[in-house]
Each structure stands twice: as C-alpha cells, then as structure tokens.
DNA sequence: AATAAACTGTTAATGTTTTAACAACACTTT
DNA sequence: AAAGTGTTGTTAAAACATTAACAGTTTATT
C-alpha cells in the first residue's frame, strides 16, 4: 500500500535529521513536537518541515503538533530501519576500523556481522566480538549468513574485483569508499562515499570572490 | 571577472568526477576528450556533460572534443584547487588516522600541516612527517601557521567546544565528521559529513517494494 | 457558546535542475 | 569543392524542489 514515491536525496537527508532530532526528544520523554520546533532546531523553515512530513502521510494535530512516537514510526518505516539487515566491512584499515567502531550500527537498518581483510596480521583479531576473516571467505560467508550489504574500504585498485565477488555472492547493496567507479549489475544498489568530494567542496565554497 | 554563479551541489559533484576522469586521461597522454567519452565513462548522458561544461564557459572543438589541459585548468580554477591552503585534523582516532593517510591531500586545494589529539599516548607520534600535537595548542598553531580549514573527528560531545576554539582562531572552513550540529559564525563554511546518512540511504534504497 | 490562537494540511507560485533537441561548426571523404 | 558526419554550444521544454500562502481544525479562553 505504501506508495514508494521517489524521494529526492535532499529530502532523505532532511528526514534523517528530523528523525535524529525527534528520537532525542523522545528519549527526553516528550510526546509531541511542532513543525516550528523542528525547524528552529535544525535551522530551516517550518513550512519546509511540514511539507516533508506531508509527503509521509503525516498525522499531526493542529494546535498540538505531531505525535513523536508516531512520527518516528513513519520515518523508520520509510527508511526500512526496523528490518535489521546484515552488513559486512571489507578492508580493515584505518577507515574500516573507524567505520566498524561507529555507533551508527544498531541505530537502525544494518547490523555489522563480519569483517574481512587480506592482511595476515589483521586476520583473526577480534573487534567488538567480530573476528576479522580472510578475504577468501567473502563469498561463502555472504551466502551463509545472508549478508545484504558490503562496505568496501579497500584500495581503489582492488575495489572492482571485490565488488564482483560480493555481487556474485548475491549482495543487494554496496557502500563504496574506494575512489573508483564500480561496474555492477543494476540490481545492486551502490552508494559512493567519496571523501575527496567534501574537500573539494570546501575549497570551492571558500574560494575568494 | 569569473562570475561566481552559484553551483548546485550535484553539479559540483559531477564536475569533480569529470576532473578525476580527465586528469587520468591526461596522465595517459591524451589530448582531447569528447562529452560522450566522459558520459560513457561515468554513466551519464553526454548532453548532461556538455551542459555542465557550458556553464564553465567551455571551449570545445566540434568533431574533436575538449582540450584536456584547458578543461583541467578550468575546473581546477573553479574549485580553487591551485591555491594550496593549509588544513589540520583534530582528533587522531581511527577516522582521523584514515583521513590523514588519504591521498586526497595534495590532489588539490589543501595541504595537511597539523594534527591534534588529547590522548597523551597519541601526542608526539609522527605520521607522514606530521607530529601529533596537544589539543591545547590548537589556537596558537592555527594562528601561527595560518591554517584555513579544520577537520573535526572528535566525539560529538566535544565537537562544539573544538569548533568554538577554531572559529575564534580565525579558521575559514570546518569539515565536520562528528554527528553534531555545530553553531558557528556564518563567516565560517561548515561541511557536515554524516556517515550515518549513507547507511540510511542504502537501507531506504533497498527497501522491498 | 463564541471567539481567539496555534497549528496543520494542501495548494499555488516560484525557482531550479535535468532532459531533450537541434542549429552551427569543423573536420573527412569523395 | 561539395556532401556527409560527428561533436559542440545553446535554447526550449519538462520535471522537480522550494517557498509562500492560507483555509481548515483543534484547543484554550472568556
């Protein structure tokens, strides 16, 4: 029933911010929140907030605001955050390490269940109850565990090869931190997280007039 | 002279991809590139590419394509990549480590000249010829060195405090990896790099119909 | 019960980005 | 030299996103 109307990236970003904010309010025991409260907290116009929530099929009460628990439910449902999917990290260098240690896991959507590396000195060590495995095991583990998403933090030169392995193992999504364009079957969703991009954007935005 | 026409984020992202691609062609000794070559390589329509380059005040030759060296120059100039600015990293955990080790530095715009942390066991160690300094030195070093940009990779709880220090020291830009909204003077450009966002986007995009 | 106030839901207007289309141009071939 | 071809520069249309506005609802107040 939930019509999967295409959502702009900007809108997804905003909704994620709303969610973060209202989940915090929820922890504080608040029941209702108004569009202006959200807007003020995040530095945007209340009307913008209302329209985004309108798109969700919102159900606020005039003079009172939106029921927080309901709104949280709507957004989590939209993002499919309550179906916990399995994820793995491939490449346990500094970046892989940093990502593995992030508190984003469990905050919704994905559960980190495996880590792979090809460095013999890394293989076998335990990090947050996850043992680092040999890259050779990728295919089998993805199949066996039913892993849906792979975070790729290997060097650019290895990225395409890894991507082919995980795709053939039946992965559904790739979060690619390698600065390389991956060629994948179009059933696989790829999110490229280029770090260099942030740097260039800053350079551009601070360019002297 | 260069009219600083506002550029959408999407367009900046695309131009960065073009730059990466054609700089690679340049290394290979190629002289000219056509919009279709770029489009095919990056998976987008050639018309889209042409229009972006049009916005730059492009100068391609029909039947031949764009002169690579000229195009590289235009984009680097647009992004202010040839004026090398100084940057520092604050927070030398795994993420700070990963960023410090990235090859994005020097590829343009910013030069990493300082690293700070508050962990006594980290302070003093050298990484890529940069000695990790005590966080207490931030203000002085930014002033003395004329550092323009700070990468913040400290925990969310410390982010606002650090941000105030660097702002008062006269920083011009902040690249914020902490999951916290920073309140800054509006002369300072802030780029928030939320990692959680990529995760949620993937969850959303792979949601079963 | 009537009035006022505080919000939301929704529509309309505006602005922006993407897509499509094609005329103009420069090379190549005959 | 004329016709043909591939590619750009530019315009126009369509799609999309943002902003603004306000009518409609619910609650509070008198």
CSV table of C-alpha atoms (C1' of nucleotides) in Angstrom, one decimal:
chain,number,residue,atom,x,y,z
A,1,UNK,CA,0.0,0.0,0.0
A,2,UNK,CA,2.7,2.4,0.9
A,3,UNK,CA,3.3,4.1,-2.4
A,4,UNK,CA,7.0,4.2,-3.0
A,5,UNK,CA,7.1,7.7,-4.4
A,6,UNK,CA,10.6,8.6,-5.3
A,7,UNK,CA,12.2,10.8,-2.7
A,8,UNK,CA,14.9,13.3,-3.5
A,9,UNK,CA,18.3,12.9,-1.8
A,10,UNK,CA,17.9,16.2,-0.2
A,11,UNK,CA,14.6,15.1,1.3
A,12,UNK,CA,16.1,11.9,2.6
A,13,UNK,CA,18.8,13.9,4.2
A,14,UNK,CA,16.3,16.2,5.9
A,15,UNK,CA,14.1,13.4,7.1
A,16,UNK,CA,17.1,11.7,8.6
A,17,UNK,CA,17.9,14.9,10.5
A,18,UNK,CA,14.3,15.1,11.7
A,19,UNK,CA,14.5,11.6,12.9
A,20,UNK,CA,17.7,12.2,14.8
A,21,UNK,CA,16.2,15.2,16.5
A,22,UNK,CA,12.8,13.7,17.4
A,23,UNK,CA,14.4,10.5,18.6
A,24,UNK,CA,16.3,12.6,21.0
A,25,UNK,CA,13.2,14.4,22.2
A,26,UNK,CA,11.6,11.0,22.6
A,27,UNK,CA,14.4,9.9,24.9
A,28,UNK,CA,13.7,13.1,26.9
A,29,UNK,CA,10.1,11.9,27.3
A,30,UNK,CA,8.5,14.5,25.1
A,31,UNK,CA,5.2,13.5,23.5
A,32,UNK,CA,4.5,16.0,20.8
A,33,UNK,CA,6.6,18.2,18.5
A,34,UNK,CA,5.6,21.0,16.2
A,35,UNK,CA,7.0,21.8,12.8
A,36,UNK,CA,8.4,25.1,14.1
A,37,UNK,CA,10.3,23.3,16.9
A,38,UNK,CA,11.9,21.0,14.4
A,39,UNK,CA,12.6,23.9,12.0
A,40,UNK,CA,14.1,26.0,14.7
A,41,UNK,CA,16.3,23.3,16.0
A,42,UNK,CA,17.6,22.4,12.5
A,43,UNK,CA,17.7,25.8,11.0
A,44,UNK,CA,15.0,25.5,8.4
A,45,UNK,CA,11.6,26.9,7.7
A,46,UNK,CA,8.7,25.3,9.5
A,47,UNK,CA,6.8,25.1,6.2
A,48,UNK,CA,9.5,23.1,4.7
A,49,UNK,CA,9.3,20.6,7.5
A,50,UNK,CA,5.5,20.4,7.2
A,51,UNK,CA,5.7,19.7,3.5
A,52,UNK,CA,8.2,16.9,4.0
A,53,UNK,CA,6.0,15.4,6.7
A,54,UNK,CA,3.0,15.9,4.5
A,55,UNK,CA,4.7,13.7,1.9
A,56,UNK,CA,5.0,10.9,4.5
A,57,UNK,CA,1.2,11.0,5.1
A,58,UNK,CA,1.7,12.8,8.3
A,59,UNK,CA,-0.9,13.0,11.0
A,60,UNK,CA,-0.3,16.0,13.2
A,61,UNK,CA,-2.9,17.7,15.4
A,62,UNK,CA,-3.5,21.4,14.9
A,63,UNK,CA,-2.5,23.4,17.9
A,64,UNK,CA,-0.6,20.4,19.3
A,65,UNK,CA,1.9,19.1,16.8
A,66,UNK,CA,2.9,15.7,15.7
A,67,UNK,CA,2.9,12.7,18.0
A,68,UNK,CA,6.6,11.9,18.3
A,69,UNK,CA,6.2,8.1,18.6
A,70,UNK,CA,4.0,8.0,15.5
A,71,UNK,CA,6.4,10.2,13.5
A,72,UNK,CA,9.4,8.2,14.5
A,73,UNK,CA,7.5,5.1,13.3
A,74,UNK,CA,6.7,6.6,10.0
A,75,UNK,CA,10.2,7.7,9.2
A,76,UNK,CA,11.7,4.4,10.4
A,77,UNK,CA,9.2,2.6,8.3
A,78,UNK,CA,10.1,4.8,5.3
A,79,UNK,CA,13.7,4.1,5.7
A,80,UNK,CA,13.1,0.4,6.5
A,81,UNK,CA,15.0,0.8,9.7
A,82,UNK,CA,13.2,-1.8,11.7
A,83,UNK,CA,14.0,-4.7,9.4
A,84,UNK,CA,17.6,-5.3,10.6
A,85,UNK,CA,19.7,-6.4,7.7
A,86,UNK,CA,23.2,-7.9,7.9
A,87,UNK,CA,26.3,-6.0,6.7
A,88,UNK,CA,30.0,-6.6,6.4
A,89,UNK,CA,33.1,-4.5,6.1
A,90,UNK,CA,35.7,-5.4,3.6
A,91,UNK,CA,39.1,-3.8,4.3
A,92,UNK,CA,40.1,-3.4,7.9
A,93,UNK,CA,42.5,-0.5,7.5
A,94,UNK,CA,42.0,2.7,9.4
A,95,UNK,CA,38.8,3.6,7.6
A,96,UNK,CA,37.4,0.2,8.0
A,97,UNK,CA,38.3,0.3,11.7
A,98,UNK,CA,36.7,3.7,12.1
A,99,UNK,CA,33.5,2.5,10.5
A,100,UNK,CA,33.4,-0.7,12.4
A,101,UNK,CA,33.6,1.3,15.6
A,102,UNK,CA,30.9,3.8,14.7
A,103,UNK,CA,27.8,3.9,16.7
A,104,UNK,CA,25.7,4.1,13.6
A,105,UNK,CA,25.3,0.3,13.6
A,106,UNK,CA,22.2,-0.6,15.5
A,107,UNK,CA,20.9,2.8,15.3
A,108,UNK,CA,18.9,1.2,12.6
A,109,UNK,CA,18.8,-0.8,9.4
A,110,UNK,CA,22.0,-2.7,9.5
A,111,UNK,CA,23.8,-5.0,11.8
A,112,UNK,CA,27.5,-5.5,11.3
A,113,UNK,CA,28.2,-9.2,11.3
A,114,UNK,CA,31.5,-9.7,9.5
A,115,UNK,CA,34.8,-8.1,8.7
A,116,UNK,CA,37.3,-9.1,6.1
A,117,UNK,CA,40.9,-8.3,5.3
A,118,UNK,CA,43.7,-9.8,3.4
A,119,UNK,CA,46.5,-8.8,5.8
A,120,UNK,CA,47.6,-11.9,7.7
A,121,UNK,CA,48.4,-9.7,10.7
A,122,UNK,CA,44.9,-8.4,10.8
A,123,UNK,CA,43.1,-11.7,10.2
A,124,UNK,CA,41.9,-13.4,13.4
A,125,UNK,CA,41.8,-10.4,15.7
A,126,UNK,CA,38.5,-9.7,17.3
A,127,UNK,CA,36.9,-6.3,17.2
A,128,UNK,CA,33.6,-5.8,19.0
A,129,UNK,CA,33.0,-9.5,19.1
A,130,UNK,CA,33.6,-9.8,15.4
A,131,UNK,CA,36.6,-11.8,14.2
A,132,UNK,CA,38.4,-10.5,11.2
A,133,UNK,CA,38.3,-13.1,8.4
A,134,UNK,CA,40.3,-13.8,5.4
A,135,UNK,CA,39.1,-12.1,2.2
A,136,UNK,CA,39.0,-15.5,0.6
A,137,UNK,CA,35.9,-16.4,2.7
A,138,UNK,CA,33.8,-13.5,1.5
A,139,UNK,CA,31.7,-15.4,-1.0
A,140,UNK,CA,30.9,-18.2,1.4
A,141,UNK,CA,30.2,-16.0,4.4
A,142,UNK,CA,27.9,-13.7,2.5
A,143,UNK,CA,25.9,-16.7,1.2
A,144,UNK,CA,25.8,-18.5,4.5
A,145,UNK,CA,25.0,-15.5,6.7
A,146,UNK,CA,22.7,-13.9,4.2
A,147,UNK,CA,24.6,-10.6,4.3
A,148,UNK,CA,22.8,-7.9,2.3
A,149,UNK,CA,25.3,-5.0,2.3
A,150,UNK,CA,29.0,-4.7,2.0
A,151,UNK,CA,31.1,-1.7,2.9
A,152,UNK,CA,34.1,-1.5,0.7
A,153,UNK,CA,37.2,0.2,2.1
A,154,UNK,CA,39.9,-1.5,0.1
A,155,UNK,CA,42.3,0.4,-2.1
A,156,UNK,CA,40.9,1.6,-5.4
A,157,UNK,CA,42.9,-1.0,-7.4
A,158,UNK,CA,41.2,-3.9,-5.6
A,159,UNK,CA,37.7,-2.4,-5.4
A,160,UNK,CA,36.3,-3.7,-8.7
A,161,UNK,CA,37.5,-7.2,-8.0
A,162,UNK,CA,35.9,-7.2,-4.5
A,163,UNK,CA,32.7,-5.7,-5.9
A,164,UNK,CA,32.4,-8.6,-8.4
A,165,UNK,CA,32.8,-11.2,-5.7
A,166,UNK,CA,30.2,-9.7,-3.4
A,167,UNK,CA,27.8,-9.2,-6.4
A,168,UNK,CA,28.2,-12.8,-7.4
A,169,UNK,CA,27.5,-13.8,-3.8
A,170,UNK,CA,24.2,-12.1,-4.1
A,171,UNK,CA,24.7,-8.9,-2.2
A,172,UNK,CA,22.0,-6.2,-2.6
A,173,UNK,CA,23.9,-3.1,-1.7
A,174,UNK,CA,27.4,-1.7,-1.7
A,175,UNK,CA,28.7,1.3,0.3
A,176,UNK,CA,31.8,2.2,-1.6
A,177,UNK,CA,34.5,4.2,0.0
A,178,UNK,CA,37.1,3.4,-2.7
A,179,UNK,CA,37.7,6.2,-5.1
A,180,UNK,CA,36.8,4.1,-8.1
A,181,UNK,CA,33.7,3.7,-10.2
A,182,UNK,CA,32.3,0.2,-9.7
A,183,UNK,CA,30.7,-1.6,-12.5
A,184,UNK,CA,27.9,-3.7,-11.1
A,185,UNK,CA,24.7,-5.5,-12.1
A,186,UNK,CA,21.9,-2.9,-11.9
A,187,UNK,CA,20.1,-4.9,-9.3
A,188,UNK,CA,22.8,-3.9,-6.8
A,189,UNK,CA,22.4,-0.5,-5.2
A,190,UNK,CA,25.7,1.3,-4.9
A,191,UNK,CA,26.3,4.3,-2.7
A,192,UNK,CA,29.6,6.1,-3.5
A,193,UNK,CA,31.0,7.9,-0.5
A,194,UNK,CA,33.9,9.9,-1.9
A,195,UNK,CA,35.8,11.6,0.8
A,196,UNK,CA,37.7,13.8,-1.6
A,197,UNK,CA,34.4,15.4,-2.6
A,198,UNK,CA,34.0,17.1,0.8
A,199,UNK,CA,37.4,18.5,0.5
A,200,UNK,CA,36.9,20.0,-2.9
A,201,UNK,CA,33.5,21.4,-1.9
A,202,UNK,CA,35.1,23.2,0.9
A,203,UNK,CA,37.8,24.6,-1.4
A,204,UNK,CA,35.2,25.8,-3.7
A,205,UNK,CA,33.0,27.3,-1.1
A,206,UNK,CA,35.8,29.3,0.5
A,207,UNK,CA,37.2,30.5,-2.8
A,208,UNK,CA,37.9,34.2,-2.6
A,209,UNK,CA,35.4,36.2,-4.6
B,1,UNK,CA,35.9,38.6,-13.9
B,2,UNK,CA,35.0,35.0,-13.2
B,3,UNK,CA,31.3,35.3,-12.4
B,4,UNK,CA,30.7,33.3,-9.3
B,5,UNK,CA,27.4,31.8,-10.4
B,6,UNK,CA,26.0,29.6,-7.7
B,7,UNK,CA,26.6,26.0,-8.4
B,8,UNK,CA,24.4,23.2,-7.2
B,9,UNK,CA,25.9,20.5,-5.0
B,10,UNK,CA,25.0,17.9,-7.6
B,11,UNK,CA,26.9,19.9,-10.2
B,12,UNK,CA,30.0,20.3,-8.1
B,13,UNK,CA,29.9,16.5,-7.5
B,14,UNK,CA,29.7,15.9,-11.3
B,15,UNK,CA,32.5,18.3,-12.1
B,16,UNK,CA,34.7,16.6,-9.5
B,17,UNK,CA,34.1,13.3,-11.3
B,18,UNK,CA,34.9,14.8,-14.6
B,19,UNK,CA,38.1,16.2,-13.2
B,20,UNK,CA,39.1,12.9,-11.8
B,21,UNK,CA,38.5,11.2,-15.1
B,22,UNK,CA,40.2,13.6,-17.4
B,23,UNK,CA,43.2,14.0,-15.1
B,24,UNK,CA,43.6,10.3,-15.5
B,25,UNK,CA,43.4,10.6,-19.3
B,26,UNK,CA,45.9,13.4,-19.1
B,27,UNK,CA,48.3,11.2,-17.3
B,28,UNK,CA,47.9,8.7,-20.1
B,29,UNK,CA,48.9,11.4,-22.6
B,30,UNK,CA,45.6,12.0,-24.2
B,31,UNK,CA,45.0,15.5,-25.7
B,32,UNK,CA,41.3,15.7,-26.3
B,33,UNK,CA,38.1,14.2,-24.8
B,34,UNK,CA,34.5,14.3,-26.0
B,35,UNK,CA,31.4,14.7,-23.9
B,36,UNK,CA,30.3,11.2,-24.9
B,37,UNK,CA,33.6,9.7,-23.7
B,38,UNK,CA,33.1,11.4,-20.3
B,39,UNK,CA,29.5,10.4,-20.2
B,40,UNK,CA,30.1,6.8,-21.1
B,41,UNK,CA,32.9,6.5,-18.6
B,42,UNK,CA,30.8,7.9,-15.7
B,43,UNK,CA,27.5,6.6,-16.7
B,44,UNK,CA,25.7,9.7,-17.6
B,45,UNK,CA,24.2,11.3,-20.8
B,46,UNK,CA,26.6,13.3,-22.9
B,47,UNK,CA,24.2,16.2,-23.0
B,48,UNK,CA,24.4,16.5,-19.3
B,49,UNK,CA,28.2,16.7,-19.5
B,50,UNK,CA,28.1,19.3,-22.2
B,51,UNK,CA,25.7,21.5,-20.3
B,52,UNK,CA,27.8,21.3,-17.2
B,53,UNK,CA,30.9,22.3,-19.2
B,54,UNK,CA,28.9,25.0,-20.9
B,55,UNK,CA,28.3,26.5,-17.5
B,56,UNK,CA,32.1,26.7,-17.1
B,57,UNK,CA,32.4,28.7,-20.3
B,58,UNK,CA,33.8,25.7,-22.1
B,59,UNK,CA,35.8,25.8,-25.3
B,60,UNK,CA,35.5,22.5,-27.1
B,61,UNK,CA,36.0,22.0,-30.7
B,62,UNK,CA,33.3,20.4,-32.8
B,63,UNK,CA,34.2,17.0,-34.1
B,64,UNK,CA,37.3,16.9,-31.9
B,65,UNK,CA,36.2,17.4,-28.3
B,66,UNK,CA,37.6,19.4,-25.4
B,67,UNK,CA,41.2,20.1,-24.9
B,68,UNK,CA,42.0,18.2,-21.8
B,69,UNK,CA,44.7,20.5,-20.3
B,70,UNK,CA,42.4,23.5,-20.8
B,71,UNK,CA,39.4,21.7,-19.2
B,72,UNK,CA,41.5,20.6,-16.3
B,73,UNK,CA,42.6,24.2,-15.8
B,74,UNK,CA,39.0,25.5,-15.9
B,75,UNK,CA,37.8,23.0,-13.3
B,76,UNK,CA,40.8,23.4,-11.0
B,77,UNK,CA,40.3,27.2,-11.2
B,78,UNK,CA,36.6,26.9,-10.4
B,79,UNK,CA,37.4,24.8,-7.3
B,80,UNK,CA,40.3,27.0,-6.4
B,81,UNK,CA,42.5,23.9,-6.4
B,82,UNK,CA,45.7,25.6,-7.4
B,83,UNK,CA,45.8,27.9,-4.3
B,84,UNK,CA,47.1,25.4,-1.7
B,85,UNK,CA,45.6,26.2,1.6
B,86,UNK,CA,46.6,24.8,5.0
B,87,UNK,CA,44.5,22.3,6.9
B,88,UNK,CA,44.6,20.4,10.2
B,89,UNK,CA,42.9,17.4,11.6
B,90,UNK,CA,41.6,17.5,15.1
B,91,UNK,CA,41.1,14.0,16.6
B,92,UNK,CA,43.5,11.3,15.7
B,93,UNK,CA,41.4,8.3,16.3
B,94,UNK,CA,40.7,5.7,13.6
B,95,UNK,CA,38.9,8.1,11.4
B,96,UNK,CA,41.4,10.9,11.8
B,97,UNK,CA,44.1,8.4,11.1
B,98,UNK,CA,42.3,7.3,7.9
B,99,UNK,CA,41.8,10.8,6.7
B,100,UNK,CA,45.4,11.8,7.4
B,101,UNK,CA,46.6,8.9,5.4
B,102,UNK,CA,44.3,9.6,2.4
B,103,UNK,CA,45.8,10.5,-0.9
B,104,UNK,CA,43.2,13.3,-1.3
B,105,UNK,CA,45.7,15.7,0.2
B,106,UNK,CA,47.9,17.3,-2.4
B,107,UNK,CA,45.5,16.2,-5.1
B,108,UNK,CA,44.4,19.8,-4.7
B,109,UNK,CA,43.3,22.6,-2.6
B,110,UNK,CA,44.5,21.7,0.8
B,111,UNK,CA,47.8,20.7,2.4
B,112,UNK,CA,47.7,18.8,5.7
B,113,UNK,CA,50.0,20.6,8.1
B,114,UNK,CA,48.9,19.7,11.7
B,115,UNK,CA,47.2,17.0,13.7
B,116,UNK,CA,45.8,17.4,17.2
B,117,UNK,CA,44.6,15.0,19.8
B,118,UNK,CA,44.1,15.0,23.6
B,119,UNK,CA,45.3,11.4,24.2
B,120,UNK,CA,48.7,11.6,25.8
B,121,UNK,CA,49.7,8.3,24.2
B,122,UNK,CA,49.0,9.8,20.8
B,123,UNK,CA,50.6,13.1,21.3
B,124,UNK,CA,54.1,13.3,19.9
B,125,UNK,CA,53.9,10.4,17.5
B,126,UNK,CA,54.8,11.3,13.9
B,127,UNK,CA,52.6,10.4,11.0
B,128,UNK,CA,53.7,11.3,7.5
B,129,UNK,CA,56.1,13.9,8.8
B,130,UNK,CA,53.5,15.5,11.0
B,131,UNK,CA,53.8,15.4,14.7
B,132,UNK,CA,50.6,14.9,16.7
B,133,UNK,CA,50.2,17.9,19.0
B,134,UNK,CA,48.2,18.6,22.1
B,135,UNK,CA,44.8,19.9,21.6
B,136,UNK,CA,45.7,22.8,23.9
B,137,UNK,CA,47.9,24.2,21.1
B,138,UNK,CA,45.1,24.4,18.5
B,139,UNK,CA,44.5,28.1,18.8
B,140,UNK,CA,48.2,29.1,18.6
B,141,UNK,CA,49.1,26.8,15.8
B,142,UNK,CA,46.1,27.9,13.6
B,143,UNK,CA,47.1,31.5,14.1
B,144,UNK,CA,50.8,31.0,13.6
B,145,UNK,CA,50.5,28.7,10.6
B,146,UNK,CA,47.6,30.5,9.0
B,147,UNK,CA,45.6,27.3,8.8
B,148,UNK,CA,42.3,27.8,6.9
B,149,UNK,CA,40.5,24.5,7.4
B,150,UNK,CA,39.9,22.1,10.3
B,151,UNK,CA,38.7,18.6,10.0
B,152,UNK,CA,36.9,17.7,13.2
B,153,UNK,CA,36.8,14.0,14.0
B,154,UNK,CA,36.4,14.2,17.8
B,155,UNK,CA,33.4,12.7,19.6
B,156,UNK,CA,30.1,14.5,19.3
B,157,UNK,CA,30.3,15.7,22.9
B,158,UNK,CA,33.5,17.6,22.2
B,159,UNK,CA,32.7,18.9,18.8
B,160,UNK,CA,31.0,22.2,19.7
B,161,UNK,CA,33.8,23.2,22.0
B,162,UNK,CA,36.5,22.5,19.5
B,163,UNK,CA,34.5,24.3,16.9
B,164,UNK,CA,34.4,27.4,19.0
B,165,UNK,CA,38.2,27.3,19.5
B,166,UNK,CA,39.0,27.0,15.8
B,167,UNK,CA,36.5,29.7,14.9
B,168,UNK,CA,37.9,32.1,17.4
B,169,UNK,CA,41.4,31.4,16.0
B,170,UNK,CA,40.1,32.6,12.6
B,171,UNK,CA,39.5,29.4,10.7
B,172,UNK,CA,37.6,29.8,7.4
B,173,UNK,CA,36.1,26.3,7.0
B,174,UNK,CA,35.2,23.2,9.0
B,175,UNK,CA,34.8,19.7,7.8
B,176,UNK,CA,32.8,18.1,10.5
B,177,UNK,CA,32.6,14.3,10.9
B,178,UNK,CA,31.1,14.5,14.3
B,179,UNK,CA,27.4,13.7,14.4
B,180,UNK,CA,26.5,17.0,15.9
B,181,UNK,CA,25.1,20.3,14.6
B,182,UNK,CA,27.8,22.9,15.1
B,183,UNK,CA,26.8,26.5,15.9
B,184,UNK,CA,29.3,28.8,14.2
B,185,UNK,CA,29.7,32.4,13.0
B,186,UNK,CA,28.2,32.5,9.5
B,187,UNK,CA,31.5,33.6,8.0
B,188,UNK,CA,32.7,30.1,8.6
B,189,UNK,CA,31.8,27.5,6.0
B,190,UNK,CA,30.8,24.1,7.5
B,191,UNK,CA,30.6,20.9,5.6
B,192,UNK,CA,28.9,18.1,7.6
B,193,UNK,CA,29.9,14.7,6.6
B,194,UNK,CA,27.5,12.5,8.3
B,195,UNK,CA,28.4,8.9,7.9
B,196,UNK,CA,25.1,7.6,9.2
B,197,UNK,CA,23.4,9.2,6.3
B,198,UNK,CA,25.0,6.8,3.7
B,199,UNK,CA,23.8,3.9,5.8
B,200,UNK,CA,20.2,5.1,6.0
B,201,UNK,CA,20.2,5.9,2.3
B,202,UNK,CA,21.1,2.4,1.5
B,203,UNK,CA,18.5,1.0,3.8
B,204,UNK,CA,16.0,3.1,2.1
B,205,UNK,CA,17.1,2.3,-1.4
B,206,UNK,CA,17.0,-1.4,-0.8
B,207,UNK,CA,13.7,-1.4,0.9
B,208,UNK,CA,11.5,-4.1,-0.5
B,209,UNK,CA,8.7,-2.8,-2.7
C,1,DA,C1',-21.2,29.2,23.3
C,2,DA,C1',-18.5,32.2,20.9
C,3,DT,C1',-14.1,34.0,20.0
C,4,DA,C1',-9.2,33.8,19.6
C,5,DA,C1',-4.9,31.5,19.0
C,6,DA,C1',-1.8,27.9,17.4
C,7,DC,C1',-1.0,24.6,14.4
C,8,DT,C1',-1.5,21.5,10.4
C,9,DG,C1',-2.8,20.0,5.5
C,10,DT,C1',-2.8,21.5,1.0
C,11,DT,C1',-2.5,24.2,-2.9
C,12,DA,C1',-0.4,27.6,-5.8
C,13,DA,C1',3.6,30.2,-7.3
C,14,DT,C1',8.2,30.4,-7.9
C,15,DG,C1',12.8,28.9,-8.8
C,16,DT,C1',16.0,25.4,-10.1
C,17,DT,C1',17.8,21.3,-12.4
C,18,DT,C1',17.6,17.9,-15.7
C,19,DT,C1',16.4,16.3,-20.1
C,20,DA,C1',15.8,16.8,-24.9
C,21,DA,C1',16.5,18.8,-29.2
C,22,DC,C1',18.8,20.9,-32.9
C,23,DA,C1',21.4,24.5,-35.4
C,24,DA,C1',26.2,25.6,-36.2
C,25,DC,C1',30.6,24.2,-36.9
C,26,DA,C1',34.8,21.7,-38.1
C,27,DC,C1',36.8,18.1,-40.0
C,28,DT,C1',36.7,13.9,-43.6
C,29,DT,C1',35.7,11.8,-47.7
C,30,DT,C1',34.5,11.6,-52.4
D,1,DA,C1',34.6,21.6,-53.8
D,2,DA,C1',30.5,19.6,-52.2
D,3,DA,C1',28.4,16.4,-49.3
D,4,DG,C1',28.5,13.9,-45.1
D,5,DT,C1',29.5,13.0,-40.3
D,6,DG,C1',30.5,13.7,-35.6
D,7,DT,C1',30.5,16.9,-32.0
D,8,DT,C1',29.8,21.2,-29.7
D,9,DG,C1',27.1,25.5,-28.0
D,10,DT,C1',22.6,26.9,-26.9
D,11,DT,C1',17.9,27.1,-26.4
D,12,DA,C1',13.5,25.3,-25.1
D,13,DA,C1',10.7,22.2,-22.5
D,14,DA,C1',9.8,19.2,-18.8
D,15,DA,C1',10.4,17.6,-14.3
D,16,DC,C1',11.4,18.6,-9.9
D,17,DA,C1',12.1,21.1,-5.5
D,18,DT,C1',11.4,25.0,-2.6
D,19,DT,C1',8.9,28.8,-0.9
D,20,DA,C1',4.9,31.2,0.3
D,21,DA,C1',0.4,31.5,1.5
D,22,DC,C1',-3.8,30.4,3.6
D,23,DA,C1',-8.0,27.7,4.6
D,24,DG,C1',-9.3,24.4,7.9
D,25,DT,C1',-9.0,22.2,12.7
D,26,DT,C1',-8.4,21.7,17.3
D,27,DT,C1',-7.7,23.6,21.6
D,28,DA,C1',-7.9,27.3,25.0
D,29,DT,C1',-10.2,31.3,26.8
D,30,DT,C1',-13.8,34.4,28.0
